[in-house]
mmCIF file of C-alpha atoms in Angstrom:
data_model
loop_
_atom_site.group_PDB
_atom_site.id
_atom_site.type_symbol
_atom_site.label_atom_id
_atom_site.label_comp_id
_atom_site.label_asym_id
_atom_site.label_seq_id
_atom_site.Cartn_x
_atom_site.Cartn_y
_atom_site.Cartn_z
ATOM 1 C CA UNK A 61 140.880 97.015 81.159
ATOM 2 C CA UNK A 62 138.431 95.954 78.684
ATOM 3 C CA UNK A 63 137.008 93.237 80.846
ATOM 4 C CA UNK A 64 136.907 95.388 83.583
ATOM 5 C CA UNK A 65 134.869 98.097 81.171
ATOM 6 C CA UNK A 66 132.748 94.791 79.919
ATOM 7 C CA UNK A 67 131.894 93.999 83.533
ATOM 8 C CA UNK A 68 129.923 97.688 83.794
ATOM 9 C CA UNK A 69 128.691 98.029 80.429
ATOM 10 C CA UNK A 70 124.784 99.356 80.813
ATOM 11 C CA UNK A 71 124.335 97.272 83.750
ATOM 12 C CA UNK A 72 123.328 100.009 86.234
ATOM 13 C CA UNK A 73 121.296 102.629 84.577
ATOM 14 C CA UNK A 74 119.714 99.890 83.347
ATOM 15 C CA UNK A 75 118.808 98.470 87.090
ATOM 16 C CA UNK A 76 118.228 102.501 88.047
ATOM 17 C CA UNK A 77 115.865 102.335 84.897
ATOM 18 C CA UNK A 78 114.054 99.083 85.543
ATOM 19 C CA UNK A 79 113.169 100.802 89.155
ATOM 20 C CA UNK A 80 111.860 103.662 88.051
ATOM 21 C CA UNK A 81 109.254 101.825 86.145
ATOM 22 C CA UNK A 82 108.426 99.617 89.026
ATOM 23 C CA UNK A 83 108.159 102.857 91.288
ATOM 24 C CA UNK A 84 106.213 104.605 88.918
ATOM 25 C CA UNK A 85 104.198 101.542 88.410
ATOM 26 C CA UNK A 86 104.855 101.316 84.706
ATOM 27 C CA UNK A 87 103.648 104.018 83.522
ATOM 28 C CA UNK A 88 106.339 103.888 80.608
ATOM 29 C CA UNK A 89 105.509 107.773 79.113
ATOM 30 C CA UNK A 90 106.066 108.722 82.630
ATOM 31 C CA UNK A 91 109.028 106.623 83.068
ATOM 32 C CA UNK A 92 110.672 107.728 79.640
ATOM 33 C CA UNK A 93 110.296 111.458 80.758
ATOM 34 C CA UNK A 94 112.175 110.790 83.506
ATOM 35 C CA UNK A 95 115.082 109.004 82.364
ATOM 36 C CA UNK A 96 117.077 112.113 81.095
ATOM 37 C CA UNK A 97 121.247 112.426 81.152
ATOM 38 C CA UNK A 98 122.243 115.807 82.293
ATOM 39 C CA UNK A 99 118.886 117.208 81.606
ATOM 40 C CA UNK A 100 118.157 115.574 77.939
ATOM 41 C CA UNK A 101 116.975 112.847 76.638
ATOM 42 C CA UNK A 102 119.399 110.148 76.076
ATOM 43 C CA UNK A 103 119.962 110.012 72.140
ATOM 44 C CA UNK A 104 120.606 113.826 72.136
ATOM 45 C CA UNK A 105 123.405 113.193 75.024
ATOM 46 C CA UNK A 106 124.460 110.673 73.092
ATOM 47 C CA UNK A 107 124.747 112.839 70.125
ATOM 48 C CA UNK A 108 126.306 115.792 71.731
ATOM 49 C CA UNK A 109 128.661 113.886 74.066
ATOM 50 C CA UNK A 110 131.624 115.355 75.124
ATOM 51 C CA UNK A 111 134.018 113.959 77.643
ATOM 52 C CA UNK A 112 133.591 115.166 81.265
ATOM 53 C CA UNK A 113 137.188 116.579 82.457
ATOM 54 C CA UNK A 114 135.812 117.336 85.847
ATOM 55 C CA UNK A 115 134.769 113.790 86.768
ATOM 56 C CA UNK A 116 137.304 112.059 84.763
ATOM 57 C CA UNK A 117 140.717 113.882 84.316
ATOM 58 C CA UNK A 118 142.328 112.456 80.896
ATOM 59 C CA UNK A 119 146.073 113.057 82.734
ATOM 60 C CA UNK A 120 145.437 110.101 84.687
ATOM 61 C CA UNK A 121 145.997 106.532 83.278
ATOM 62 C CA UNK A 122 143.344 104.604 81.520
ATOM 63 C CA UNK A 123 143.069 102.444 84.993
ATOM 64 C CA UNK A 124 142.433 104.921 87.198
ATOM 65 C CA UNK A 125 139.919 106.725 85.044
ATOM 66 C CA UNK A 126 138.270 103.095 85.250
ATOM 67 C CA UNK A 127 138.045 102.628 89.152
ATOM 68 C CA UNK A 128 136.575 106.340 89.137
ATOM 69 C CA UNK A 129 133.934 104.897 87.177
ATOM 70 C CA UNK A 130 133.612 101.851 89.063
ATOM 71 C CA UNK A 131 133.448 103.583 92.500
ATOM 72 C CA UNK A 132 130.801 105.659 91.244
ATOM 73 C CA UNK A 133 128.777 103.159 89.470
ATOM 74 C CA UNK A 134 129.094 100.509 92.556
ATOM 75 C CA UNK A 135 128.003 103.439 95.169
ATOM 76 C CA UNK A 136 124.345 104.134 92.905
ATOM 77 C CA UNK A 137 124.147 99.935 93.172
ATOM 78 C CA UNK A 138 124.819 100.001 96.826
ATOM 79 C CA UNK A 139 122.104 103.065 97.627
ATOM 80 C CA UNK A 140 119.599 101.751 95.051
ATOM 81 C CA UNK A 141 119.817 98.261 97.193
ATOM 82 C CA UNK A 142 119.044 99.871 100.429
ATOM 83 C CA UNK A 143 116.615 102.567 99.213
ATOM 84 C CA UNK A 144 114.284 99.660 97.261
ATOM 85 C CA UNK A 145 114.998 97.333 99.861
ATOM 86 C CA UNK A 146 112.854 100.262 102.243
ATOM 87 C CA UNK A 147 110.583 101.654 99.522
ATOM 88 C CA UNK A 148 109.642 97.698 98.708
ATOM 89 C CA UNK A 149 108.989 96.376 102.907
ATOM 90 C CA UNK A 150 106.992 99.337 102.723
ATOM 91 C CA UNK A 151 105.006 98.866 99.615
ATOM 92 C CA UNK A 152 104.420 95.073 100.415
ATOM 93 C CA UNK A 153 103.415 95.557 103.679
ATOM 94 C CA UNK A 154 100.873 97.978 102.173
ATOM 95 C CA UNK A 155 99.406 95.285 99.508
ATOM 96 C CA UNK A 156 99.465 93.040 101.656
ATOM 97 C CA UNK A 157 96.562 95.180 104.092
ATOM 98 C CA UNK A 158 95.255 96.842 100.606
ATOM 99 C CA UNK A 159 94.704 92.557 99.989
ATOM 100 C CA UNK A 160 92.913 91.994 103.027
ATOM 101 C CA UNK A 161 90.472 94.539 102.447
ATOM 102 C CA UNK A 162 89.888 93.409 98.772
ATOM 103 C CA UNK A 163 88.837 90.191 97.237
ATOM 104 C CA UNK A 164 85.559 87.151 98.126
ATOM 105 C CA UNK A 165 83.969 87.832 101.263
ATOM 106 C CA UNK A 166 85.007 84.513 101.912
ATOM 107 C CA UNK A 167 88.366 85.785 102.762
ATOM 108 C CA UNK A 168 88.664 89.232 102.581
ATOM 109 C CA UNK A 169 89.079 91.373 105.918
ATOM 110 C CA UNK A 170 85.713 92.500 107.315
ATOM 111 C CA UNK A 171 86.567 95.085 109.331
ATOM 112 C CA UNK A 172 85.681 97.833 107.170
ATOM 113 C CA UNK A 173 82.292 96.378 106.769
ATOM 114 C CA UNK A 174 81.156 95.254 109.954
ATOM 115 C CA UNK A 175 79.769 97.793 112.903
ATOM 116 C CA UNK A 176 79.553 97.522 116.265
ATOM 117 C CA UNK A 177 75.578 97.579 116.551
ATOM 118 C CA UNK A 178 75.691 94.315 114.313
ATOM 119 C CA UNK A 179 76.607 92.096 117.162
ATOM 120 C CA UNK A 180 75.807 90.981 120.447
ATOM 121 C CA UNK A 181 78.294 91.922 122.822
ATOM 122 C CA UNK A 182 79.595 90.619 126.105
ATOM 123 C CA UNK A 183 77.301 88.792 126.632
ATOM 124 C CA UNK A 184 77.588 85.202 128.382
ATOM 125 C CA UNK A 185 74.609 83.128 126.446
ATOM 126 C CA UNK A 186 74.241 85.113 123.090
ATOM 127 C CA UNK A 187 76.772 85.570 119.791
ATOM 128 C CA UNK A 188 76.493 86.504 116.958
ATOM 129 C CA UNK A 189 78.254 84.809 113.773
ATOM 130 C CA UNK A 190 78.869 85.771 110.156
ATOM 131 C CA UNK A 191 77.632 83.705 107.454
ATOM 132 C CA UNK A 192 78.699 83.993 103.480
ATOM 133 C CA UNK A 193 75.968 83.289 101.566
ATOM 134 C CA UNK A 194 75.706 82.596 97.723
ATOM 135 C CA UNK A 195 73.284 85.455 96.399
ATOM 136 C CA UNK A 196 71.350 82.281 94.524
ATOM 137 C CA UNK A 197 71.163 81.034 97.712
ATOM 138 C CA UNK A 198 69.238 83.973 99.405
ATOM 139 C CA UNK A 199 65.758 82.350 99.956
ATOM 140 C CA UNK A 200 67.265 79.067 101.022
ATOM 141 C CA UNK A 201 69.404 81.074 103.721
ATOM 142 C CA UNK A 202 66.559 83.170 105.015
ATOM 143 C CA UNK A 203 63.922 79.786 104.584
ATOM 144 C CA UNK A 204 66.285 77.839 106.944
ATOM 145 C CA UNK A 205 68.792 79.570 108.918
ATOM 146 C CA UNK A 206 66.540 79.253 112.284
ATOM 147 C CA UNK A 207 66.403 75.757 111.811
ATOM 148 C CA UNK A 208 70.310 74.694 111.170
ATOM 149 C CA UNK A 209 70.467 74.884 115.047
ATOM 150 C CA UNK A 210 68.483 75.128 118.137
ATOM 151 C CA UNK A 211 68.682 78.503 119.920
ATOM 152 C CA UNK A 212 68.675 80.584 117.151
ATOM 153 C CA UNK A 213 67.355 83.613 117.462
ATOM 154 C CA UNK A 214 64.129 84.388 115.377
ATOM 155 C CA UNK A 215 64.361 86.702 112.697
ATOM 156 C CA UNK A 216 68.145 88.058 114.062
ATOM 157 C CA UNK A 217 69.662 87.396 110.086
ATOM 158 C CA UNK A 218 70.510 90.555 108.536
ATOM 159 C CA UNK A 219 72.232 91.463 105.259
ATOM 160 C CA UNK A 220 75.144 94.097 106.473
ATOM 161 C CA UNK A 221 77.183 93.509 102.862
ATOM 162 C CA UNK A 222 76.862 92.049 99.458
ATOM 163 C CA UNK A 223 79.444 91.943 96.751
ATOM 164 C CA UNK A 224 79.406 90.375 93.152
ATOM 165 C CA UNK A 225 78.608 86.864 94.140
ATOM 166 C CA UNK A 226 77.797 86.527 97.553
ATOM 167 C CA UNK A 227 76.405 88.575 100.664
ATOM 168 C CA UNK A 228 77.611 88.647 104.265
ATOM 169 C CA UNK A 229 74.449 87.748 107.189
ATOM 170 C CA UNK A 230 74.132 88.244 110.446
ATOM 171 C CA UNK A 231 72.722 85.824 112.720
ATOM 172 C CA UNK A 232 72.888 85.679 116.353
ATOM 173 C CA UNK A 233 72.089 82.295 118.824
ATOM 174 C CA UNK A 234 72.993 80.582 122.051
ATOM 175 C CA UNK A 235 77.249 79.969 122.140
ATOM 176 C CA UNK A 236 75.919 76.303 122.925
ATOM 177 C CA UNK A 237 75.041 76.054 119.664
ATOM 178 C CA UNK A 238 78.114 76.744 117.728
ATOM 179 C CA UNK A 239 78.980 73.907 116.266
ATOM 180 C CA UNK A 240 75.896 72.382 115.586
ATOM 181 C CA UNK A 241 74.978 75.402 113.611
ATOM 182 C CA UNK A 242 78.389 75.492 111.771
ATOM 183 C CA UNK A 243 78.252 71.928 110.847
ATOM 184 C CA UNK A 244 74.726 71.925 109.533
ATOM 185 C CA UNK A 245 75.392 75.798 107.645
ATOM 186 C CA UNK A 246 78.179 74.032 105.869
ATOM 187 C CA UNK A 247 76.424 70.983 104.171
ATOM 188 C CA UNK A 248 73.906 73.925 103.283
ATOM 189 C CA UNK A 249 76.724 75.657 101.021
ATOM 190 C CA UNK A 250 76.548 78.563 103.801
ATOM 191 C CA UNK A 251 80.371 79.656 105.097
ATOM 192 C CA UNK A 252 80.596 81.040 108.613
ATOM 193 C CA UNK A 253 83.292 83.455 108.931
ATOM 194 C CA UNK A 254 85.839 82.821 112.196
ATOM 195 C CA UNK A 255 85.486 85.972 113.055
ATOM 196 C CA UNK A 256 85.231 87.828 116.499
ATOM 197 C CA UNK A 257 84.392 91.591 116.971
ATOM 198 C CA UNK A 258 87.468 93.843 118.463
ATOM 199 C CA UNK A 259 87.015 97.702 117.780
ATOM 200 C CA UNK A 260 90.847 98.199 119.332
ATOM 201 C CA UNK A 261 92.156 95.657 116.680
ATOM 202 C CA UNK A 262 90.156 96.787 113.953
ATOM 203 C CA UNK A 263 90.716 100.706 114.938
ATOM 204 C CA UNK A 264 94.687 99.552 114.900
ATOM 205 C CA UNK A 265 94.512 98.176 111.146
ATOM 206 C CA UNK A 266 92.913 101.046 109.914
ATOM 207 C CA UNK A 267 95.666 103.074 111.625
ATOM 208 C CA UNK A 268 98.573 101.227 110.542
ATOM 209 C CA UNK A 269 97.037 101.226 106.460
ATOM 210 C CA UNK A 270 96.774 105.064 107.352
ATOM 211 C CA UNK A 271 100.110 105.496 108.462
ATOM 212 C CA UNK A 272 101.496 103.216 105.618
ATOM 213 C CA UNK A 273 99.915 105.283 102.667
ATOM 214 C CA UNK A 274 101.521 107.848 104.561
ATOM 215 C CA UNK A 275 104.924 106.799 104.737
ATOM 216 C CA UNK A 276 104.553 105.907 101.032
ATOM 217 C CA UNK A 277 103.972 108.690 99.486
ATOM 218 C CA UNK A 278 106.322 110.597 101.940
ATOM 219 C CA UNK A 279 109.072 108.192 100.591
ATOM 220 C CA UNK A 280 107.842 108.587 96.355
ATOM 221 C CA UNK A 281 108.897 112.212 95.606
ATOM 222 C CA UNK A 282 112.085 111.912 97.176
ATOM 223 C CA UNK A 283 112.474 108.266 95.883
ATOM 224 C CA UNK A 284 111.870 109.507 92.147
ATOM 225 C CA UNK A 285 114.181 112.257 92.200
ATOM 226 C CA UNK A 286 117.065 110.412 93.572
ATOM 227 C CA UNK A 287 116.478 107.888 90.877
ATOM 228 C CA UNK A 288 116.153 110.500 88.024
ATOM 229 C CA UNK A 289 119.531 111.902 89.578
ATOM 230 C CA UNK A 290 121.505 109.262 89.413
ATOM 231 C CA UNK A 291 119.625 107.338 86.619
ATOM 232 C CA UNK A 292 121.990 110.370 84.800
ATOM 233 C CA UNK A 293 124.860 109.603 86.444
ATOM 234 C CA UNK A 294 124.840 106.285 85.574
ATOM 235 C CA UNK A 295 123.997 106.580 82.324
ATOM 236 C CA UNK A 296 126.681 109.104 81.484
ATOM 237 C CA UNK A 297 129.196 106.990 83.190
ATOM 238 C CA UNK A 298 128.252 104.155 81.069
ATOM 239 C CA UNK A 299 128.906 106.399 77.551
ATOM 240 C CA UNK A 300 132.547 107.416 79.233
ATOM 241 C CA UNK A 301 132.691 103.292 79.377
ATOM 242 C CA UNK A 302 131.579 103.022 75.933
ATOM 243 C CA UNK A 303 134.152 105.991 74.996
ATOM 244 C CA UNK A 304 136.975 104.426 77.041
ATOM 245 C CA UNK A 305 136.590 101.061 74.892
ATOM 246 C CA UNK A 306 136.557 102.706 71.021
ATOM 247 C CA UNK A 307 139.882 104.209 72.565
ATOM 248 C CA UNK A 308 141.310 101.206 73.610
ATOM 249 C CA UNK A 309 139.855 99.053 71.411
ATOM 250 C CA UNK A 310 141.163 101.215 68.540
ATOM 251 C CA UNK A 311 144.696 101.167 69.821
ATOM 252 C CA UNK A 312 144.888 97.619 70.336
ATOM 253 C CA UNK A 313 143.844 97.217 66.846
ATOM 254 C CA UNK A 314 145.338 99.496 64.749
ATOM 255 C CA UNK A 315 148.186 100.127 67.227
ATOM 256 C CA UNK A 316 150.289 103.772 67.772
ATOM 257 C CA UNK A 317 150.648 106.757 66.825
ATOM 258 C CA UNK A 318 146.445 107.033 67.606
ATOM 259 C CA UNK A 319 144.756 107.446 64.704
ATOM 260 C CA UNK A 320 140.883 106.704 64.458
ATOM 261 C CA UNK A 321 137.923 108.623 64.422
ATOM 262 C CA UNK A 322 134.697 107.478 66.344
ATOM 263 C CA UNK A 323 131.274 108.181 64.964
ATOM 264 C CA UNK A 324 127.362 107.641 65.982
ATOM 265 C CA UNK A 325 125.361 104.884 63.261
ATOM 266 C CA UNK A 326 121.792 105.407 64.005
ATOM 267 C CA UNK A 327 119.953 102.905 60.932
ATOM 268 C CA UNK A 328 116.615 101.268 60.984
ATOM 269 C CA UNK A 329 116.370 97.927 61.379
ATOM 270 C CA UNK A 330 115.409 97.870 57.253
ATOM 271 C CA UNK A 331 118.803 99.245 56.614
ATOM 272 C CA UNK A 332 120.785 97.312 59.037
ATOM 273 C CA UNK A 333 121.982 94.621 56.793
ATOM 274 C CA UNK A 334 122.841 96.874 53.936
ATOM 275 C CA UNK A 335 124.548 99.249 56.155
ATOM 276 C CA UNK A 336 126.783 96.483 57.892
ATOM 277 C CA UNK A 337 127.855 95.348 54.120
ATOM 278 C CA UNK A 338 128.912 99.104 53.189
ATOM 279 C CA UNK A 339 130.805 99.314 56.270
ATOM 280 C CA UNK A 340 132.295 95.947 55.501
ATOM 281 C CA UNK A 341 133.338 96.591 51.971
ATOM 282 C CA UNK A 342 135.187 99.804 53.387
ATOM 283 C CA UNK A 343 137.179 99.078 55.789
ATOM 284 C CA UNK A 344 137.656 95.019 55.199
ATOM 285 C CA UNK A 345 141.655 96.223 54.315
ATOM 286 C CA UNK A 346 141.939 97.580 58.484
ATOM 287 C CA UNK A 347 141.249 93.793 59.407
ATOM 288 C CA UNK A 348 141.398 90.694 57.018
ATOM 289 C CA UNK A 349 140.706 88.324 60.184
ATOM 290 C CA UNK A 350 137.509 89.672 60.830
ATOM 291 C CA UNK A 351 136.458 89.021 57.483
ATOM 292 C CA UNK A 352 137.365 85.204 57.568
ATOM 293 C CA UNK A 353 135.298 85.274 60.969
ATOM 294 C CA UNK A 354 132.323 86.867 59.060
ATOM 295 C CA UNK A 355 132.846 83.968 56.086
ATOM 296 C CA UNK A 356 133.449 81.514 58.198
ATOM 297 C CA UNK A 357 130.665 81.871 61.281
ATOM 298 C CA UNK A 358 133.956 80.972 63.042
ATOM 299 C CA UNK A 359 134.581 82.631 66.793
ATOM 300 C CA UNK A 360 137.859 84.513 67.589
ATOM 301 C CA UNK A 361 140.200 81.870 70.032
ATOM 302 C CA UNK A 362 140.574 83.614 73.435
ATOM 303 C CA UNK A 363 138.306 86.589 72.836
ATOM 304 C CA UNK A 364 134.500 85.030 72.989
ATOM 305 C CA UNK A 365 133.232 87.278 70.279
ATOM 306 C CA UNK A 366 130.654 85.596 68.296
ATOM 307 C CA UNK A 367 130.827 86.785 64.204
ATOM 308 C CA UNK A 368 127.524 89.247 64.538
ATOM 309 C CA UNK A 369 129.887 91.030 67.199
ATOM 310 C CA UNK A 370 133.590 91.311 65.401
ATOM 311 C CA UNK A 371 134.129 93.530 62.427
ATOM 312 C CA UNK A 372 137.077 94.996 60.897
ATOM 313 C CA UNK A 373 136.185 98.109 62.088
ATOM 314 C CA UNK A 374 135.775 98.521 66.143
ATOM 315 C CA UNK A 375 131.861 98.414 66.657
ATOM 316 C CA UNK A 376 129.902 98.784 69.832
ATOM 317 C CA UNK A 377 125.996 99.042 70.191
ATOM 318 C CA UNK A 378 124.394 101.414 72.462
ATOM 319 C CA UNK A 379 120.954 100.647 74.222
ATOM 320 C CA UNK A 380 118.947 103.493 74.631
ATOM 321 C CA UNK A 381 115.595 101.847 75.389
ATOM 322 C CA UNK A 382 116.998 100.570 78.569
ATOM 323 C CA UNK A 383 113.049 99.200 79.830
ATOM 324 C CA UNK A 384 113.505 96.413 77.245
ATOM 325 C CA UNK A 385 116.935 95.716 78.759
ATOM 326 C CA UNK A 386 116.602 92.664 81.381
ATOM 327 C CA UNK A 387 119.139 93.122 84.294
#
């Protein structure tokens, strides 16, 4: 039983938690208010637990009471998995056209900047290309760019965008003169953009980065309060799991009739030390083996409990900043 309690200790309202911030975009105040068990915030839970007989009847055995948890814990893993899986295609696929319309004019999508009166269209001797131009390089471009090719239209260059570094031209010639003009605008520092003007592909990105905002914030609200939901019911499972193990622990220990009492330790990290050596002076008598661990930095054969983690008395830590957990 303990292994099996080991297995689940934290792991999922820890995932549930680390999702959260990545849906809220780490926004950790925003985050924190959300991550509440049964509508407060996790120390007071903590502090006022009391064991849930509806979810977990105390007639049945110590195993059953375990694959309850289990079940319930392995169903929030399976949903999370397919509900990120769908909140994160749609989300990437979002950057990903978000991307395109950001970044050097060298690269980024132009489709937002571009018009249809900027080009020569349908048209079987005329084109018009898109050069990227260095803004120190504006008097060069407009000194030259008639003469990097034959058949280039007199004074056809215009300046249709300009960002931080550079600025996107217009310049329209004969389509016999492609190449010539490419070649010669590229030992000039100039980039021509492979671009070709299409209003029905261009109207159709616009749509689909439309339709994917959409979809996004459709799937957010519901998203976030599924995760606060079960964020709860994770994390409530996982203090049964913590209560299960004092039990057992206890009983394995210090063996039957039952007789233990479990308390909540909440020291600063100052106090830490001095508190572990009270505790130790106390209740050394319940367990002279752990005390020859603690002398002797020595593990426990068969258990794999390093000496910071066995004391004579049963200890077990609980993690309420679950962000700083890594799962």
């Amino acid at each position: 039983l303990t292994c099996i309690f080991c297995s689940m200790e934290g792991f999922y309202s820890g995932k549930v938690a680390q999702y959260m911030a990545d849906v809220l975009e780490d926004s950790r105040d925003k985050v924190q208010e959300n991550l509440l068990a049964n509508g407060v915030d996790l120390v007071t839970y903590i502090t006022r637990f009391q064991w849930d007989m509806a979810k977990y009847p105390i007639k049945q055995s110590l195993k059953n009471i375990s694959e309850i948890i289990s079940k319930q814990v392995t169903q929030i893993d399976n949903d999370l998995k397919t509900r990120a899986s769908a909140y994160n295609s749609l989300k990437g696929n979002l950057q990903n056209l978000e991307r395109k319309n950001a970044g050097s004019l060298l690269t980024r999508s132009l489709a937002d900047i571009v018009k249809k009166d900027d080009f020569v269209l349908d048209s079987e001797y005329l084109i018009t290309l898109l050069a990227v131009v260095p803004k120190t390089a504006y008097p060069e471009w407009q000194k030259t760019y008639e003469t990097l090719a034959e058949m280039v239209v007199p004074r056809s260059s215009n300046l249709l965008f300009e960002d931080n570094d550079s600025g996107l031209f217009s310049v329209t010639l004969f389509r016999k003169a492609i190449d010539d003009f490419k070649h010669k605008a590229r030992e000039n520092k100039f980039t021509v953009r492979d671009f070709q003007y299409n209003e029905e592909e261009m109207k159709a990105d616009k749509e689909e980065m439309t339709r994917l905002s959409t979809d996004k914030k459709k799937q957010f609200g519901p998203l976030v309060r599924w995760l606060k939901v079960n964020f709860s019911e994770a994390f409530i499972a996982w203090i049964h799991i913590k209560a299960l193990r004092v039990f057992v622990e206890s009983v394995l220990r210090y063996g039957l009739p039952v007789n233990f009492q479990a308390m909540l330790l909440q020291p600063n990290k100052k106090t830490m030390k001095r508190l572990r050596e009270v505790l130790n002076d106390l209740y050394k008598h319940l367990d002279s083996s752990a005390a020859a661990i603690i002398d002797s930095a020595m593990d426990i054969p068969g258990l794999n409990l390093s000496q910071q983690e066995y004391y004579p008395y049963v200890y077990y830590k609980i993690e309420c900043n679950l962000l700083d957990l890594k799962v």
